[in-house]
C-alpha positions as a LaTeX table, in Angstrom:
\begin{tabular}{lrrr}
\hline
Residue & $x$ (\AA) & $y$ (\AA) & $z$ (\AA) \\
\hline
Unk1 & $-33.97$ & 53.84 & $-29.51$ \\
Unk2 & $-32.73$ & 57.34 & $-30.14$ \\
Unk3 & $-30.11$ & 57.49 & $-27.39$ \\
Unk4 & $-26.75$ & 55.76 & $-27.59$ \\
Unk5 & $-26.64$ & 52.40 & $-25.84$ \\
Unk6 & $-24.00$ & 53.79 & $-23.46$ \\
Unk7 & $-26.76$ & 55.79 & $-21.79$ \\
Unk8 & $-28.20$ & 52.52 & $-20.49$ \\
Unk9 & $-25.23$ & 50.14 & $-20.23$ \\
Unk10 & $-21.52$ & 49.96 & $-19.68$ \\
Unk11 & $-20.46$ & 48.54 & $-23.01$ \\
Unk12 & $-17.32$ & 46.59 & $-22.36$ \\
Unk13 & $-14.97$ & 44.03 & $-23.73$ \\
Unk14 & $-12.70$ & 41.31 & $-22.42$ \\
Unk15 & $-9.12$ & 42.32 & $-23.18$ \\
Unk16 & $-7.64$ & 38.85 & $-23.65$ \\
Unk17 & $-10.56$ & 37.68 & $-25.80$ \\
Unk18 & $-10.71$ & 40.78 & $-28.02$ \\
Unk19 & $-6.93$ & 40.92 & $-28.35$ \\
Unk20 & $-5.49$ & 37.39 & $-28.00$ \\
Unk21 & $-2.01$ & 37.47 & $-26.45$ \\
Unk22 & $-0.56$ & 35.47 & $-29.34$ \\
Unk23 & $-1.52$ & 38.26 & $-31.74$ \\
Unk24 & $-1.34$ & 41.49 & $-29.73$ \\
Unk25 & 0.78 & 43.01 & $-27.00$ \\
Unk26 & $-0.99$ & 43.61 & $-23.71$ \\
Unk27 & $-0.01$ & 47.26 & $-23.46$ \\
Unk28 & $-1.04$ & 48.05 & $-27.05$ \\
Unk29 & $-4.40$ & 46.36 & $-26.62$ \\
Unk30 & $-5.20$ & 48.06 & $-23.30$ \\
Unk31 & $-4.16$ & 51.41 & $-24.78$ \\
Unk32 & $-6.41$ & 50.87 & $-27.81$ \\
Unk33 & $-9.42$ & 50.01 & $-25.65$ \\
Unk34 & $-8.77$ & 52.88 & $-23.23$ \\
Unk35 & $-8.77$ & 55.30 & $-26.17$ \\
Unk36 & $-11.94$ & 53.89 & $-27.70$ \\
Unk37 & $-14.90$ & 56.05 & $-26.63$ \\
Unk38 & $-17.35$ & 53.26 & $-27.44$ \\
Unk39 & $-16.28$ & 51.19 & $-24.44$ \\
Unk40 & $-17.16$ & 52.03 & $-20.86$ \\
Unk41 & $-15.76$ & 48.89 & $-19.23$ \\
Unk42 & $-12.80$ & 46.60 & $-19.65$ \\
Unk43 & $-12.20$ & 43.17 & $-18.16$ \\
Unk44 & $-8.55$ & 42.33 & $-17.61$ \\
Unk45 & $-6.83$ & 39.31 & $-16.11$ \\
Unk46 & $-3.54$ & 38.29 & $-14.55$ \\
Unk47 & $-0.54$ & 40.30 & $-15.71$ \\
Unk48 & 2.73 & 38.44 & $-15.23$ \\
Unk49 & 5.27 & 41.25 & $-15.04$ \\
Unk50 & 5.38 & 43.95 & $-12.37$ \\
Unk51 & 6.46 & 46.66 & $-14.82$ \\
Unk52 & 3.74 & 45.79 & $-17.31$ \\
Unk53 & 1.14 & 45.56 & $-14.50$ \\
Unk54 & 2.11 & 49.05 & $-13.31$ \\
Unk55 & 1.79 & 50.49 & $-16.81$ \\
Unk56 & $-1.66$ & 48.90 & $-17.24$ \\
Unk57 & $-2.71$ & 50.20 & $-13.81$ \\
Unk58 & $-1.72$ & 53.74 & $-14.79$ \\
Unk59 & $-3.56$ & 53.54 & $-18.13$ \\
Unk60 & $-6.70$ & 52.23 & $-16.45$ \\
Unk61 & $-6.56$ & 54.90 & $-13.74$ \\
Unk62 & $-6.42$ & 57.61 & $-16.40$ \\
Unk63 & $-9.14$ & 56.09 & $-18.54$ \\
Unk64 & $-12.88$ & 56.56 & $-18.39$ \\
Unk65 & $-13.34$ & 52.79 & $-18.04$ \\
Unk66 & $-14.97$ & 50.72 & $-15.33$ \\
Unk67 & $-12.37$ & 48.07 & $-14.59$ \\
Unk68 & $-13.37$ & 44.43 & $-14.16$ \\
Unk69 & $-11.13$ & 41.46 & $-13.42$ \\
Unk70 & $-11.59$ & 37.98 & $-14.82$ \\
Unk71 & $-9.90$ & 35.24 & $-12.82$ \\
Unk72 & $-11.07$ & 32.48 & $-15.17$ \\
Unk73 & $-7.70$ & 32.17 & $-16.98$ \\
Unk74 & $-5.96$ & 31.67 & $-13.63$ \\
Unk75 & $-8.14$ & 28.59 & $-13.08$ \\
Unk76 & $-8.54$ & 27.22 & $-16.58$ \\
Unk77 & $-4.88$ & 27.58 & $-17.53$ \\
Unk78 & $-3.71$ & 25.71 & $-14.45$ \\
Unk79 & $-6.51$ & 23.15 & $-14.09$ \\
Unk80 & $-7.50$ & 24.54 & $-10.69$ \\
Unk81 & $-11.04$ & 24.07 & $-9.46$ \\
Unk82 & $-12.68$ & 26.12 & $-6.66$ \\
Unk83 & $-15.10$ & 23.27 & $-6.03$ \\
Unk84 & $-12.48$ & 20.51 & $-6.08$ \\
Unk85 & $-13.46$ & 17.61 & $-3.82$ \\
Unk86 & $-9.78$ & 17.20 & $-2.96$ \\
Unk87 & $-9.19$ & 19.82 & $-0.25$ \\
Unk88 & $-5.58$ & 20.41 & $-1.29$ \\
Unk89 & $-6.70$ & 21.18 & $-4.84$ \\
Unk90 & $-9.48$ & 23.44 & $-3.60$ \\
Unk91 & $-7.02$ & 25.34 & $-1.42$ \\
Unk92 & $-4.70$ & 25.89 & $-4.41$ \\
Unk93 & $-7.62$ & 27.35 & $-6.36$ \\
Unk94 & $-8.58$ & 29.50 & $-3.39$ \\
Unk95 & $-5.01$ & 30.80 & $-3.09$ \\
Unk96 & $-4.85$ & 31.87 & $-6.74$ \\
Unk97 & $-8.26$ & 33.55 & $-6.40$ \\
Unk98 & $-7.02$ & 35.49 & $-3.35$ \\
Unk99 & $-4.04$ & 36.59 & $-5.43$ \\
Unk100 & $-6.54$ & 37.61 & $-8.13$ \\
Unk101 & $-8.41$ & 39.74 & $-5.59$ \\
Unk102 & $-5.20$ & 41.54 & $-4.70$ \\
Unk103 & $-4.29$ & 42.13 & $-8.32$ \\
Unk104 & $-7.82$ & 43.26 & $-9.16$ \\
Unk105 & $-7.70$ & 45.82 & $-6.36$ \\
Unk106 & $-4.31$ & 47.05 & $-7.53$ \\
Unk107 & $-5.63$ & 47.51 & $-11.07$ \\
Unk108 & $-8.70$ & 49.40 & $-9.88$ \\
Unk109 & $-11.33$ & 46.68 & $-10.17$ \\
Unk110 & $-13.93$ & 46.37 & $-7.42$ \\
Unk111 & $-14.01$ & 42.58 & $-7.55$ \\
Unk112 & $-13.35$ & 39.50 & $-9.62$ \\
Unk113 & $-15.29$ & 37.08 & $-11.76$ \\
Unk114 & $-14.45$ & 33.39 & $-11.62$ \\
Unk115 & $-16.07$ & 30.14 & $-12.60$ \\
Unk116 & $-16.88$ & 26.90 & $-10.90$ \\
Unk117 & $-14.95$ & 23.86 & $-12.00$ \\
Unk118 & $-16.09$ & 20.50 & $-13.25$ \\
Unk119 & $-18.21$ & 18.29 & $-11.06$ \\
Unk120 & $-19.98$ & 14.97 & $-11.35$ \\
Unk121 & $-23.73$ & 14.52 & $-10.85$ \\
Unk122 & $-23.18$ & 11.97 & $-8.09$ \\
Unk123 & $-21.03$ & 14.43 & $-6.08$ \\
Unk124 & $-22.97$ & 17.58 & $-6.88$ \\
Unk125 & $-23.77$ & 18.50 & $-3.27$ \\
Unk126 & $-20.18$ & 17.99 & $-2.10$ \\
Unk127 & $-18.85$ & 20.07 & $-5.00$ \\
Unk128 & $-21.35$ & 22.82 & $-4.21$ \\
Unk129 & $-20.25$ & 22.74 & $-0.58$ \\
Unk130 & $-16.62$ & 23.13 & $-1.66$ \\
Unk131 & $-17.53$ & 26.03 & $-3.97$ \\
Unk132 & $-19.39$ & 27.76 & $-1.16$ \\
Unk133 & $-16.41$ & 27.27 & 1.16 \\
Unk134 & $-14.10$ & 28.86 & $-1.42$ \\
Unk135 & $-16.48$ & 31.74 & $-2.08$ \\
Unk136 & $-17.02$ & 32.46 & 1.63 \\
Unk137 & $-13.28$ & 32.41 & 2.26 \\
Unk138 & $-12.74$ & 34.84 & $-0.61$ \\
Unk139 & $-15.40$ & 37.16 & 0.82 \\
Unk140 & $-13.79$ & 36.98 & 4.27 \\
Unk141 & $-10.37$ & 37.66 & 2.74 \\
Unk142 & $-11.65$ & 40.68 & 0.80 \\
Unk143 & $-13.46$ & 42.00 & 3.85 \\
Unk144 & $-10.36$ & 41.64 & 6.04 \\
Unk145 & $-8.42$ & 43.86 & 3.63 \\
Unk146 & $-10.90$ & 46.66 & 4.13 \\
\hline
\end{tabular}
């Protein structure tokens, strides 16, 4: 191949995986990725502070990057499961994913990525039904916001 790979793909990275929070500041890592011409996309996740979120939003808006949002840490870090058989647990997961949609939109991402939770083979169909319920509700929520 003679052309750079960026001609064919958005080469991206996952901010919190490339720059673990224990080792790097969020703002410094986002700034470094935004300034790196190699990358065309960046996946970010939940940002706790309003001031820091605003600074990241501004950097992303000024960058050349396609912004993606990973909601996986919101689920994994809290033990939430979008296909939880317990309806109360499923609703908690759905609520945090709706919050993720709002934050993703604020940061300039067109959508979110999330993962299904654990399930047991004997309750596979019920878990799938719960996951579909969550996903449909997220789609309805996003659609209602315009």
